[in-house]
Structure formats: structure tokens, C-alpha cells
Coordinates of C-alpha atoms in Angstrom, one line a residue:
X580 CA 150.6 -168.6 10.1
X581 CA 148.4 -167.8 12.9
X582 CA 145.8 -170.1 14.4
X583 CA 142.3 -170.0 12.6
X584 CA 139.9 -167.6 14.2
X585 CA 136.4 -168.9 15.0
X586 CA 133.7 -166.2 15.2
X587 CA 130.8 -167.2 17.5
X588 CA 127.4 -167.1 15.9
X589 CA 125.7 -165.5 18.8
X590 CA 122.1 -164.5 18.1
X591 CA 121.9 -166.9 15.1
X592 CA 119.2 -169.0 16.7
X593 CA 117.0 -165.9 17.2
X594 CA 117.3 -165.0 13.5
X595 CA 116.1 -168.4 12.3
X596 CA 112.4 -169.4 12.5
X597 CA 111.6 -172.0 15.1
X598 CA 110.1 -174.9 13.3
X599 CA 108.6 -176.3 16.5
X600 CA 106.5 -173.2 17.1
X601 CA 105.9 -172.3 13.4
X602 CA 104.3 -175.7 12.5
X603 CA 101.5 -175.5 15.1
X604 CA 100.6 -172.0 14.0
X605 CA 100.4 -173.0 10.4
X606 CA 98.3 -176.0 11.3
X607 CA 95.9 -173.8 13.3
X608 CA 95.6 -171.4 10.4
X609 CA 95.0 -174.3 8.0
X610 CA 92.2 -175.6 10.3
X611 CA 90.5 -172.2 10.3
X612 CA 90.7 -172.0 6.5
X613 CA 89.6 -175.5 5.9
X614 CA 86.0 -176.3 5.0
X615 CA 84.0 -177.7 7.9
X616 CA 80.4 -178.9 8.2
X617 CA 78.2 -176.0 9.3
X618 CA 76.1 -176.4 12.4
X619 CA 72.4 -175.6 11.8
X620 CA 71.7 -173.9 15.2
X621 CA 74.8 -171.8 14.9
X622 CA 74.0 -170.7 11.3
X623 CA 70.4 -169.7 12.2
X624 CA 71.7 -167.7 15.1
X625 CA 74.5 -166.1 13.1
X626 CA 72.2 -165.1 10.2
X627 CA 69.6 -163.7 12.5
X628 CA 72.0 -161.7 14.6
X629 CA 73.9 -160.5 11.6
X630 CA 70.8 -159.2 9.9
X631 CA 69.6 -157.6 13.1
X632 CA 73.0 -155.9 13.4
X633 CA 72.9 -154.8 9.8
X634 CA 69.4 -153.2 10.2
X635 CA 70.4 -151.6 13.4
X636 CA 73.5 -150.0 12.0
X637 CA 71.9 -149.0 8.7
X638 CA 69.0 -147.3 10.5
X639 CA 71.4 -145.7 13.0
X640 CA 73.2 -143.8 10.2
X641 CA 72.1 -140.2 10.5
X642 CA 69.4 -139.3 8.0
X643 CA 71.3 -136.4 6.4
X644 CA 68.4 -135.2 4.2
X645 CA 70.0 -132.1 2.7
X646 CA 73.2 -133.9 1.8
X647 CA 71.3 -137.0 0.5
X648 CA 69.2 -134.8 -1.8
X649 CA 72.3 -132.9 -3.0
X650 CA 73.9 -136.2 -3.8
X651 CA 70.8 -137.4 -5.6
X652 CA 70.8 -134.3 -7.7
X653 CA 74.4 -134.8 -8.6
X654 CA 73.8 -138.4 -9.6
X655 CA 70.9 -137.4 -11.7
X656 CA 72.9 -134.7 -13.5
X657 CA 75.8 -137.2 -14.0
X658 CA 73.5 -139.7 -15.7
X659 CA 72.1 -137.0 -17.9
X660 CA 75.6 -136.0 -19.0
X661 CA 76.2 -139.7 -19.8
X662 CA 73.0 -139.9 -21.8
X663 CA 71.8 -142.7 -19.5
X664 CA 69.2 -141.1 -17.3
X665 CA 66.6 -143.7 -18.0
X666 CA 65.0 -144.1 -14.5
X667 CA 62.1 -141.7 -15.1
X668 CA 61.1 -143.2 -18.4
X669 CA 61.2 -146.7 -16.9
X670 CA 59.3 -145.6 -13.8
X671 CA 56.5 -144.0 -15.8
X672 CA 56.3 -146.7 -18.4
X673 CA 56.0 -149.6 -15.9
X674 CA 53.7 -147.6 -13.6
X675 CA 51.2 -147.3 -16.5
X676 CA 50.6 -151.1 -16.3
X677 CA 49.0 -151.6 -12.9
X678 CA 49.3 -155.3 -12.5
X679 CA 53.0 -155.1 -13.5
X680 CA 54.0 -152.3 -11.1
X681 CA 52.0 -153.9 -8.2
X682 CA 53.9 -157.1 -8.8
X683 CA 57.2 -155.3 -8.8
X684 CA 56.3 -153.6 -5.5
X685 CA 55.8 -157.0 -3.9
X686 CA 58.9 -158.3 -5.6
X687 CA 61.0 -155.5 -4.2
X688 CA 59.6 -156.0 -0.7
X689 CA 59.9 -159.8 -0.4
X690 CA 62.2 -161.6 -2.8
X691 CA 65.2 -159.7 -1.6
X692 CA 64.9 -161.8 1.7
X693 CA 63.2 -164.9 0.5
X694 CA 65.6 -165.8 -2.4
X695 CA 68.7 -164.9 -0.3
X696 CA 67.6 -167.2 2.5
X697 CA 66.6 -169.9 0.1
X698 CA 70.1 -169.9 -1.5
X699 CA 71.7 -170.1 1.9
X700 CA 69.6 -173.1 2.8
X701 CA 70.4 -174.8 -0.5
X702 CA 74.2 -174.2 0.1
X703 CA 73.9 -175.6 3.6
X704 CA 72.2 -178.8 2.4
X705 CA 73.9 -179.4 -0.9
X706 CA 77.3 -177.7 -0.7
X707 CA 78.4 -177.7 2.9
X708 CA 82.1 -177.5 2.0
X709 CA 81.4 -174.2 0.1
X710 CA 78.8 -172.8 2.5
X711 CA 81.1 -170.9 4.9
X712 CA 83.2 -169.2 2.2
X713 CA 80.1 -168.2 0.2
X714 CA 78.4 -166.9 3.3
X715 CA 81.6 -164.9 4.0
X716 CA 81.2 -163.2 0.6
X717 CA 77.6 -162.2 1.5
X718 CA 78.6 -160.9 4.9
X719 CA 81.6 -158.9 3.7
X720 CA 79.5 -157.4 0.9
X721 CA 76.9 -156.3 3.4
X722 CA 79.5 -154.9 5.9
X723 CA 81.2 -152.7 3.3
X724 CA 77.8 -151.4 2.2
X725 CA 77.2 -150.0 5.7
X726 CA 80.3 -147.9 5.2
X727 CA 78.8 -146.6 1.9
X728 CA 75.5 -145.6 3.7
X729 CA 77.5 -143.6 6.2
X730 CA 79.9 -141.9 3.9
X731 CA 77.5 -141.2 1.0
X732 CA 73.9 -140.6 2.0
X733 CA 71.7 -140.7 -1.0
X734 CA 68.0 -140.1 -1.5
X735 CA 66.1 -142.4 -3.9
X736 CA 64.6 -140.9 -7.0
X737 CA 61.1 -141.0 -5.6
X738 CA 62.1 -138.5 -2.9
X739 CA 63.7 -136.0 -5.1
X740 CA 61.9 -132.6 -4.8
X741 CA 60.5 -131.2 -8.0
X742 CA 61.0 -134.5 -9.8
X743 CA 58.4 -136.3 -11.7
X744 CA 59.1 -139.8 -10.3
X745 CA 56.2 -141.9 -9.0
X746 CA 56.4 -143.5 -5.6
X747 CA 54.7 -146.7 -6.7
X748 CA 54.0 -148.1 -3.2
X749 CA 52.3 -144.9 -2.2
X750 CA 50.3 -144.5 -5.4
X751 CA 49.1 -148.1 -5.6
X752 CA 48.7 -148.5 -1.8
X753 CA 50.6 -151.8 -1.8
X754 CA 52.4 -153.3 1.2
X755 CA 56.0 -153.3 0.6
X756 CA 58.8 -150.8 0.8
X757 CA 60.1 -150.0 4.3
X758 CA 60.7 -146.5 3.1
X759 CA 57.2 -145.7 2.1
X760 CA 53.8 -145.4 3.8
X761 CA 53.4 -146.2 7.5
X762 CA 56.7 -148.1 7.6
X763 CA 59.0 -145.3 6.4
X764 CA 59.9 -144.3 10.0
X765 CA 61.4 -147.8 10.6
X766 CA 64.0 -147.5 7.8
X767 CA 66.6 -145.0 6.8
X768 CA 65.3 -143.5 3.6
X769 CA 68.6 -142.0 2.6
X770 CA 70.6 -145.2 2.4
X771 CA 70.2 -145.9 -1.3
X772 CA 73.9 -146.2 -2.2
X773 CA 75.0 -148.9 -2.7
X774 CA 71.9 -151.1 -3.5
X775 CA 72.0 -154.3 -1.5
X776 CA 69.0 -155.5 -3.6
X777 CA 71.6 -155.7 -6.4
X778 CA 74.4 -156.9 -4.2
X779 CA 72.4 -159.7 -2.7
X780 CA 70.6 -160.7 -5.9
X781 CA 73.8 -160.9 -7.8
X782 CA 75.4 -163.0 -5.1
X783 CA 72.4 -165.3 -5.4
X784 CA 72.5 -165.4 -9.2
X785 CA 76.3 -166.1 -9.4
X786 CA 76.1 -168.8 -6.7
X787 CA 73.2 -170.6 -8.5
X788 CA 74.9 -170.2 -11.9
X789 CA 78.2 -171.5 -10.6
X790 CA 76.9 -174.5 -8.6
X791 CA 73.5 -175.6 -10.0
X792 CA 73.5 -178.5 -12.4
X793 CA 70.3 -178.0 -14.4
X794 CA 70.8 -175.5 -17.2
X795 CA 67.4 -173.9 -16.8
X796 CA 68.1 -173.3 -13.1
X797 CA 71.4 -171.7 -14.0
X798 CA 69.7 -169.4 -16.5
X799 CA 67.2 -168.4 -13.7
X800 CA 70.1 -167.5 -11.6
X801 CA 71.3 -165.0 -14.1
X802 CA 67.8 -163.6 -14.7
X803 CA 67.2 -162.9 -11.1
X804 CA 69.7 -160.0 -10.6
X805 CA 68.7 -158.7 -14.1
X806 CA 65.0 -158.6 -13.1
X807 CA 66.0 -157.0 -9.7
X808 CA 67.7 -154.2 -11.6
X809 CA 64.6 -153.5 -13.6
X810 CA 62.5 -153.5 -10.4
X811 CA 64.6 -151.2 -8.3
X812 CA 64.6 -148.6 -11.2
X813 CA 60.9 -149.0 -12.1
X814 CA 59.8 -148.5 -8.5
X815 CA 62.0 -145.4 -8.2
X816 CA 63.8 -146.8 -5.2
X817 CA 67.3 -146.6 -6.8
X818 CA 69.3 -145.0 -9.6
X819 CA 71.0 -147.5 -11.8
X820 CA 74.3 -146.2 -10.5
X821 CA 73.3 -147.5 -7.0
X822 CA 73.4 -150.9 -8.7
X823 CA 77.0 -150.3 -9.7
X824 CA 77.8 -149.6 -6.1
X825 CA 76.2 -152.9 -5.1
X826 CA 78.4 -154.7 -7.7
X827 CA 81.5 -153.0 -6.3
X828 CA 80.6 -154.2 -2.8
X829 CA 80.1 -157.7 -4.0
X830 CA 83.5 -157.7 -5.7
X831 CA 85.0 -156.7 -2.3
X832 CA 83.2 -159.6 -0.7
X833 CA 84.6 -162.0 -3.2
X834 CA 88.1 -160.5 -2.6
X835 CA 87.8 -161.1 1.1
X836 CA 86.8 -164.7 0.7
X837 CA 89.6 -165.2 -1.9
X838 CA 92.3 -163.9 0.4
X839 CA 91.1 -165.9 3.4
X840 CA 90.4 -169.3 1.6
X841 CA 93.1 -168.9 -1.1
X842 CA 90.5 -169.6 -3.8
X843 CA 87.1 -168.7 -4.9
X844 CA 84.3 -170.2 -2.8
X845 CA 82.9 -172.1 -5.7
X846 CA 86.2 -173.9 -6.3
X847 CA 86.3 -175.4 -2.8
X848 CA 85.3 -179.0 -2.2
X849 CA 81.6 -179.6 -2.3
X850 CA 81.5 -182.0 0.6
X851 CA 83.4 -181.7 3.9
X852 CA 86.1 -184.4 4.3
X853 CA 85.9 -186.6 7.4
X854 CA 87.3 -185.1 10.6
X855 CA 91.0 -185.8 10.8
X856 CA 91.4 -186.0 7.0
X857 CA 91.3 -182.3 6.3
X858 CA 94.3 -181.1 4.4
X859 CA 95.1 -178.0 2.3
X860 CA 92.3 -176.5 0.3
X861 CA 92.2 -177.8 -3.2
X862 CA 90.0 -176.7 -6.1
X863 CA 87.5 -179.2 -7.1
X864 CA 84.7 -179.7 -9.6
X865 CA 81.0 -179.6 -8.6

């Protein structure tokens, strides 16, 4: 019998992960993904800069009028083929009630911003542990909407040539839509798909419904995006299919937050644990 042969394991160390370096990387990632108390000055600056950037990019998208009108015509024909082309009837029906359509004009122009900011403030004060993740949903939703504006320019119903839609802001001379009257040159009129009025209002509604304690407040949360859908159609600013685009963008926003935090934002701890005691993210009840 010969002597046993020993095979050197050269390169074995390189094949195995180094626990000394892997552990700090994992800890850094856990720190980034862990809830932390938001800082007021930073959040105000972040929201302001983000909205300014969103407006700048949205309005910088080329106003491809011919393509936007062709897309609007295609959307309108598709809805007719589905038997769901209801926008014109809703637009005319609501426009016949002056006080109602005027109220909707102001609703369209103001609540989109007011309610969204109010929900952000409420999250900041009452749910600091969930604030960053829920804000990420909103930001990711808005970011992917910008891609939609660039790839699919779409004219709103009120701008369709030969159509019988009523531009309610113009007719009733109300202050409101950035795409009508004297303000129309400050906003891209052919960025109707997806509807961020729906994306943002549904984000607000789901957040309030998931986290509010009072039943009537939770019901209001669900009614808000529903009312917004009626408003965007009645004022002829969107097709109902634009709302579907907004819902898809919001689903993408939730997916981004789910991947980053490992759970839905509403399942994160409500309060931020003291510094030095932050561990892995665990679902918790409100």
C-alpha cells in the first residue's frame, strides 16, 4: 500500500464567503431598511424638491400634439368597443348643474395637493415608523408616471377635435386646471396618461383606510379616490382608462416598497424604536 495522498485545497478560502466582511455589509443594509424617525427639515426639502423636479420633467416632455390626439381617438374607440364610453354623458350631465361642476373644478385644482400633503403630515406625526416606506410608494408611483407621459402622450377628452366634450373650467370661468385658460402654457396638456389624480388619491385613500382607527375616517379614505374618479371624468380632464394607468403606477410603487423593506409599509412598526435597539423589520399591528 502506498502512502495516502493529500490534495491541497488551494483557492478554497476564496470560494467561501468571508463572515468578517459579510456581516458589516448585512448590518449596513439592515440599517438602511430599518424604520427611522424622519427629520422635519429634510422631509420639507425633499417633498419640495421632488415636486419641483416632477413638474419640471413632466412639462419638459415634448408636447406631441398629433400623436396625443391619435392616442386619444384610439382610447375613445376602444372604450366604445367595450361599451364603456361614459365620459361624454357624465361630462354633460354634471355640467348641467352649475354649482356641482364649479365645485368639481375647484376640487380638481386643489384637493389633489392639499389632501396628499395632509396625509404626509399625518404620517409624519402619527406613524413615523411607516412614514419613509409609505412616502417611497408615493415617490415611486410618481416617478414611473413620468415614463408614461414620455412614452404615451395623450390628449384629455376636452381637447379632442370634433368632440362634444365641455371644458368646464373655460365654460364656467373658474380658477383651476393648469391646462386651461391663462395657465395652460405652464403645463403639458398632453400628459393625461396615467392620471396622478387617481394615483395620489388612491395612495391617500388606502393609507387612511389601513392606518386610521375611526371607522368613519376609514370610509372617507375610500370615498376620496372614488370621488376623484368622478371629478376627473366629469371635468373632461381624463378618460377612465387614465385612472387604470394611475392604479398600475401605484401598484408599481407598492412593489418597490415591498422589495426594499421586505413587507408592506402599513405592516411596519408604527413607532421608531430607540436608537441602538433597531433590529430586523417585523410586521406589527397599528
